PDB file of C-alpha atoms and ligand atoms in Angstrom:
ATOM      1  CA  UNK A   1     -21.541  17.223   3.473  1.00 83.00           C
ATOM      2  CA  UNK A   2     -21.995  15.155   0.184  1.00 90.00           C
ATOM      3  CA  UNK A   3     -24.228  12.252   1.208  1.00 93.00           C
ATOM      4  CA  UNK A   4     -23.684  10.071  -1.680  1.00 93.00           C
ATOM      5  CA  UNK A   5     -20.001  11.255  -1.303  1.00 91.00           C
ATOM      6  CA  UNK A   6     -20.133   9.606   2.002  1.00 91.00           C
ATOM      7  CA  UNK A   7     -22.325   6.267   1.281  1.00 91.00           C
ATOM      8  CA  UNK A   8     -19.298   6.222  -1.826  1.00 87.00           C
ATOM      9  CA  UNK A   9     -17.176   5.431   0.823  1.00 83.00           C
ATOM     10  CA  UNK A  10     -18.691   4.414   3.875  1.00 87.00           C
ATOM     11  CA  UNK A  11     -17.839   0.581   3.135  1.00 81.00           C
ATOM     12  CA  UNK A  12     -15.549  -1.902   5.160  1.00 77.00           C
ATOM     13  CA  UNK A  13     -12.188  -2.150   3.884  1.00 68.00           C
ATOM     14  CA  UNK A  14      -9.944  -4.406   4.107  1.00 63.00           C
ATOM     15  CA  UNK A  15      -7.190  -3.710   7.721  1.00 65.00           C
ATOM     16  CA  UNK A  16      -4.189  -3.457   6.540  1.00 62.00           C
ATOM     17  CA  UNK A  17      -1.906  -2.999  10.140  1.00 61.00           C
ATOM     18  CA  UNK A  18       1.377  -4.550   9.342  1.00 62.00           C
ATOM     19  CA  UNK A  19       2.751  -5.323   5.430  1.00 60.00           C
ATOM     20  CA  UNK A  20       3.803  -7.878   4.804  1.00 63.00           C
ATOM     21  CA  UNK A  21       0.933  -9.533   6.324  1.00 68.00           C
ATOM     22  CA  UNK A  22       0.858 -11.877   8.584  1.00 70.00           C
ATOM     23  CA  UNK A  23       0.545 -14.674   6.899  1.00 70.00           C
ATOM     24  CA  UNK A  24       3.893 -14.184   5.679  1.00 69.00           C
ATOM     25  CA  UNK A  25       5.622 -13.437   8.257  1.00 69.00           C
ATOM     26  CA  UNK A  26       6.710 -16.923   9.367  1.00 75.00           C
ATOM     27  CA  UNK A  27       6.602 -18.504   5.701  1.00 77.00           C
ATOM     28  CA  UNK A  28       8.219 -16.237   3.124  1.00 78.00           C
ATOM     29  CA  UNK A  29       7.689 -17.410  -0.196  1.00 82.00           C
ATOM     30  CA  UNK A  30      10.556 -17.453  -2.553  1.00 88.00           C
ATOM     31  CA  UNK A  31      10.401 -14.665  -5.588  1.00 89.00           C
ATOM     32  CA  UNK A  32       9.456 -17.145  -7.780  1.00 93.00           C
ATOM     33  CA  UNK A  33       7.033 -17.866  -5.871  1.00 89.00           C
ATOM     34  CA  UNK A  34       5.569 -14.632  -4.920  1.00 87.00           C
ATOM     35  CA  UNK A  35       5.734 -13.398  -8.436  1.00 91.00           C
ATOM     36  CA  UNK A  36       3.343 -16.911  -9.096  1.00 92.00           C
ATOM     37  CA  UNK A  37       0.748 -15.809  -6.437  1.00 87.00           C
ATOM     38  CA  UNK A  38       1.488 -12.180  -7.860  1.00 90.00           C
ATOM     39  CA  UNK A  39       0.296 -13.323 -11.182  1.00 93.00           C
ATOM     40  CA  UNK A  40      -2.373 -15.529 -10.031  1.00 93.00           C
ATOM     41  CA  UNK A  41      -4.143 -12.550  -7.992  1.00 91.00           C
ATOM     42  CA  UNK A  42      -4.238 -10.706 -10.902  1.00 94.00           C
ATOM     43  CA  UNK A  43      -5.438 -13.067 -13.399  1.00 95.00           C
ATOM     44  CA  UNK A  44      -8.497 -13.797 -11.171  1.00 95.00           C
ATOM     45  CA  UNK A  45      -9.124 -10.754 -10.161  1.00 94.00           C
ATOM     46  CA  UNK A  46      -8.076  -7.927 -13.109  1.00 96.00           C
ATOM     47  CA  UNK A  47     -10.601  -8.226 -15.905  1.00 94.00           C
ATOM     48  CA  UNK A  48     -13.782  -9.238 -13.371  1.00 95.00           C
ATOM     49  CA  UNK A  49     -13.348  -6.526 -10.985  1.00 94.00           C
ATOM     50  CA  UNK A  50      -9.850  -5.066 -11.195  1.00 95.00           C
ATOM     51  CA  UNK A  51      -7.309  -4.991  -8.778  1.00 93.00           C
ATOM     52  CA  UNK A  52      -6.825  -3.325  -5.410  1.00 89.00           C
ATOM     53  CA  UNK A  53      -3.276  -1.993  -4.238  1.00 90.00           C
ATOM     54  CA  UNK A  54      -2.288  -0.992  -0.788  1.00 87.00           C
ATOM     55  CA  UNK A  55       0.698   1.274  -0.325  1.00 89.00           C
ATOM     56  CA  UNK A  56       2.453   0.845   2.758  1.00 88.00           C
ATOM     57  CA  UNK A  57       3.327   4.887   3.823  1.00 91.00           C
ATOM     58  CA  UNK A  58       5.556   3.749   6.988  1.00 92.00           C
ATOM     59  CA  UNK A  59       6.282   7.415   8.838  1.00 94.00           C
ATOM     60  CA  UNK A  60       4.990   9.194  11.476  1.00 94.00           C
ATOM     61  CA  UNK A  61       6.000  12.064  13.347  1.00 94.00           C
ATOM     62  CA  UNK A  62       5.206  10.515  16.849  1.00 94.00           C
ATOM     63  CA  UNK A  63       4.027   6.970  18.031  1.00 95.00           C
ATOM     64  CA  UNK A  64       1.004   7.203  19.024  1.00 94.00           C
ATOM     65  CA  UNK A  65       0.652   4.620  22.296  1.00 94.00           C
ATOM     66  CA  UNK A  66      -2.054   2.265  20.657  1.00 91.00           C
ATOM     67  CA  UNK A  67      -0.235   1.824  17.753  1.00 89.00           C
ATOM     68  CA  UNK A  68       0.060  -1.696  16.132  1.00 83.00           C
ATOM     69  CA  UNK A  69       1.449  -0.411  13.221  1.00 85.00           C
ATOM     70  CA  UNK A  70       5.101  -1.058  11.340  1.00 85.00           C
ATOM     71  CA  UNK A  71       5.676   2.287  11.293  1.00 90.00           C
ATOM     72  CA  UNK A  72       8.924   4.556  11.348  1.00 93.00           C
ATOM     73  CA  UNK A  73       8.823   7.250  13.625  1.00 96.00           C
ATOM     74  CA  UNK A  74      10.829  10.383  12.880  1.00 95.00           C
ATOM     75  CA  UNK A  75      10.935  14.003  12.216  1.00 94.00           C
ATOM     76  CA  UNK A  76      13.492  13.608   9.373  1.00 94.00           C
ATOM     77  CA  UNK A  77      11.423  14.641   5.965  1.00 92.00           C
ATOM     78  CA  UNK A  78      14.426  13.757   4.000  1.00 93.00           C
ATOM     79  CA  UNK A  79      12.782   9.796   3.998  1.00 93.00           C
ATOM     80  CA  UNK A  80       9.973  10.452   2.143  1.00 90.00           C
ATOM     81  CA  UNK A  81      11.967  10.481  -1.697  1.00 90.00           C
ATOM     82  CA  UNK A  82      14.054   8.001  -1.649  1.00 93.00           C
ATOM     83  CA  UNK A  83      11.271   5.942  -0.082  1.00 93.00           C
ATOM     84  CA  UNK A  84       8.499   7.095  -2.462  1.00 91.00           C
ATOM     85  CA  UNK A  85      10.996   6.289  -5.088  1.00 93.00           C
ATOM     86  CA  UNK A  86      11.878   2.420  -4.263  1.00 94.00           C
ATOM     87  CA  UNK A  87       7.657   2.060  -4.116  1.00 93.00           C
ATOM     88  CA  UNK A  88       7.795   3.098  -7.195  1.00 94.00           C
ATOM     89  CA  UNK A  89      10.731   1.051  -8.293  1.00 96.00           C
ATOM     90  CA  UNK A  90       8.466  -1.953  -6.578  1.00 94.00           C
ATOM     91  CA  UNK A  91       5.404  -0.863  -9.114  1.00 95.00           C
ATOM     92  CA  UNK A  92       7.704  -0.932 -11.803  1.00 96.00           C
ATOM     93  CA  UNK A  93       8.720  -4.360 -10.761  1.00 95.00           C
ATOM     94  CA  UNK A  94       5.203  -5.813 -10.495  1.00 94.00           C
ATOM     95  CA  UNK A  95       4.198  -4.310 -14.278  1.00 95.00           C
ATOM     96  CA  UNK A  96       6.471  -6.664 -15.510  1.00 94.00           C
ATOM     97  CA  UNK A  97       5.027  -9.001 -14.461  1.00 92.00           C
ATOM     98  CA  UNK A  98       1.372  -8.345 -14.977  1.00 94.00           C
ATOM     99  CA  UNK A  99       0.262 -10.442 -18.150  1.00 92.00           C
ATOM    100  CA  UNK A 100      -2.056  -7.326 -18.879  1.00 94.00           C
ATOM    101  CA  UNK A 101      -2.925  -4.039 -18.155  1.00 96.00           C
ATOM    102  CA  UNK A 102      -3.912  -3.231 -14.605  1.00 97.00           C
ATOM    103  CA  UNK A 103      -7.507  -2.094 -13.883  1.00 97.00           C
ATOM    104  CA  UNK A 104      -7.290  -0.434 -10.702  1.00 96.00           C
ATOM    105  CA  UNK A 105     -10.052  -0.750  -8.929  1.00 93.00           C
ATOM    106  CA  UNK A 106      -8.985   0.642  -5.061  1.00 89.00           C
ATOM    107  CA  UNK A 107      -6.076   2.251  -3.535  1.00 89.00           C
ATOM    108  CA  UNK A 108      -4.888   1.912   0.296  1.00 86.00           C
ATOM    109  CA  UNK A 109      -2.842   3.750   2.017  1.00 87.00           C
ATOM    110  CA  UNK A 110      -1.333   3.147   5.136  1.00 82.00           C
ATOM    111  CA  UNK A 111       0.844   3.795   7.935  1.00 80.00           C
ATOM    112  CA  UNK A 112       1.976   4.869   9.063  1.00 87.00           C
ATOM    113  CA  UNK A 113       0.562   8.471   8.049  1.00 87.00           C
ATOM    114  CA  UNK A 114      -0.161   8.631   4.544  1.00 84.00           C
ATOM    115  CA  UNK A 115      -0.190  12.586   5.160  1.00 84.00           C
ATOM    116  CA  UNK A 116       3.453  12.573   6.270  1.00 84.00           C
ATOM    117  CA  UNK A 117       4.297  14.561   3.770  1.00 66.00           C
ATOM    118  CA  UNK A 118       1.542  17.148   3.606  1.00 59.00           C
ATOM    119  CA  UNK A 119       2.581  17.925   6.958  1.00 49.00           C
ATOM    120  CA  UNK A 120       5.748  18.889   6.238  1.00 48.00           C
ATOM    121  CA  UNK A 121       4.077  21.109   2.948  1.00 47.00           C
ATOM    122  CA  UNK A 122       1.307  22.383   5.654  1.00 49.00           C
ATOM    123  CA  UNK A 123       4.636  23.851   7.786  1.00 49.00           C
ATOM    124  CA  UNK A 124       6.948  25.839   5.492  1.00 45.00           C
TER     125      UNK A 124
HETATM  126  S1  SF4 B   1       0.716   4.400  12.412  1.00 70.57           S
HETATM  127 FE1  SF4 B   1      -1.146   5.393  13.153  1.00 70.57          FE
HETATM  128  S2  SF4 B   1      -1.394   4.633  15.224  1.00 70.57           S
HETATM  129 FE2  SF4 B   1       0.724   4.216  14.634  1.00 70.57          FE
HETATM  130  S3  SF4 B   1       1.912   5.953  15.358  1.00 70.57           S
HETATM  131 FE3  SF4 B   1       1.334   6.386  13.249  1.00 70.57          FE
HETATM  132  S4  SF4 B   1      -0.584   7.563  13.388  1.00 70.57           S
HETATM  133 FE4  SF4 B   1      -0.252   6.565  15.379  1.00 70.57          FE
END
């Protein structure tokens, strides 16, 4: 085991259960004003430390009985482009409107099961 591997990432993260958050859930902003608080985030946060991204990975093969996650259960491996596409398409979006260059300081992923698709590589 590589300790300093380990103390690397033995920090608390931030719990990212259900996207949108749930501050939103009752009090969706508007686009304009999302792409405001969007652009606000960033400015404050970009140059000093650099910005953190969480990518919401919804699928999972089975639910799992615990689970408080907004998740998609299937079987059907035929989601994962067309959804890994429109996240991308979502990146795209938030680029423009960045006023600078993103310094990426973390990247979440969650679940769902972020390995959904290795599992489907791991069986044919
Ligand atoms: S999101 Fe996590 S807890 Fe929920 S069903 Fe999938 S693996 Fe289980």
């Amino acid at each position: 085991m590589d300790i300093q591997l380990t103390r690397k990432y033995n920090v608390a993260g931030p719990r990212y259960t259900s996207y949108p958050t749930v501050p939103y859930w009752d009090n969706s902003p508007s686009v304009e004003d999302w792409y405001k608080l969007v652009k606000d985030t960033f400015l404050a946060t970009n140059d000093k430390e650099g910005i953190s991204l969480y990518i919401h990975l919804p699928f999972c093969e089975s639910l799992c009985t615990y689970c408080g996650c907004n998740t998609r259960i299937t079987v059907n491996h035929a989601v994962e482009v067309p959804y890994i596409d429109t996240v991308l398409k979502e990146w795209e979006m938030y680029l423009k409107q960045f006023p600078g260059k993103p310094r990426i300081k973390e990247i979440h992923l969650g679940g769902g099961t972020p390995t959904f698709s290795v599992v489907k590589i791991s069986k044919n």
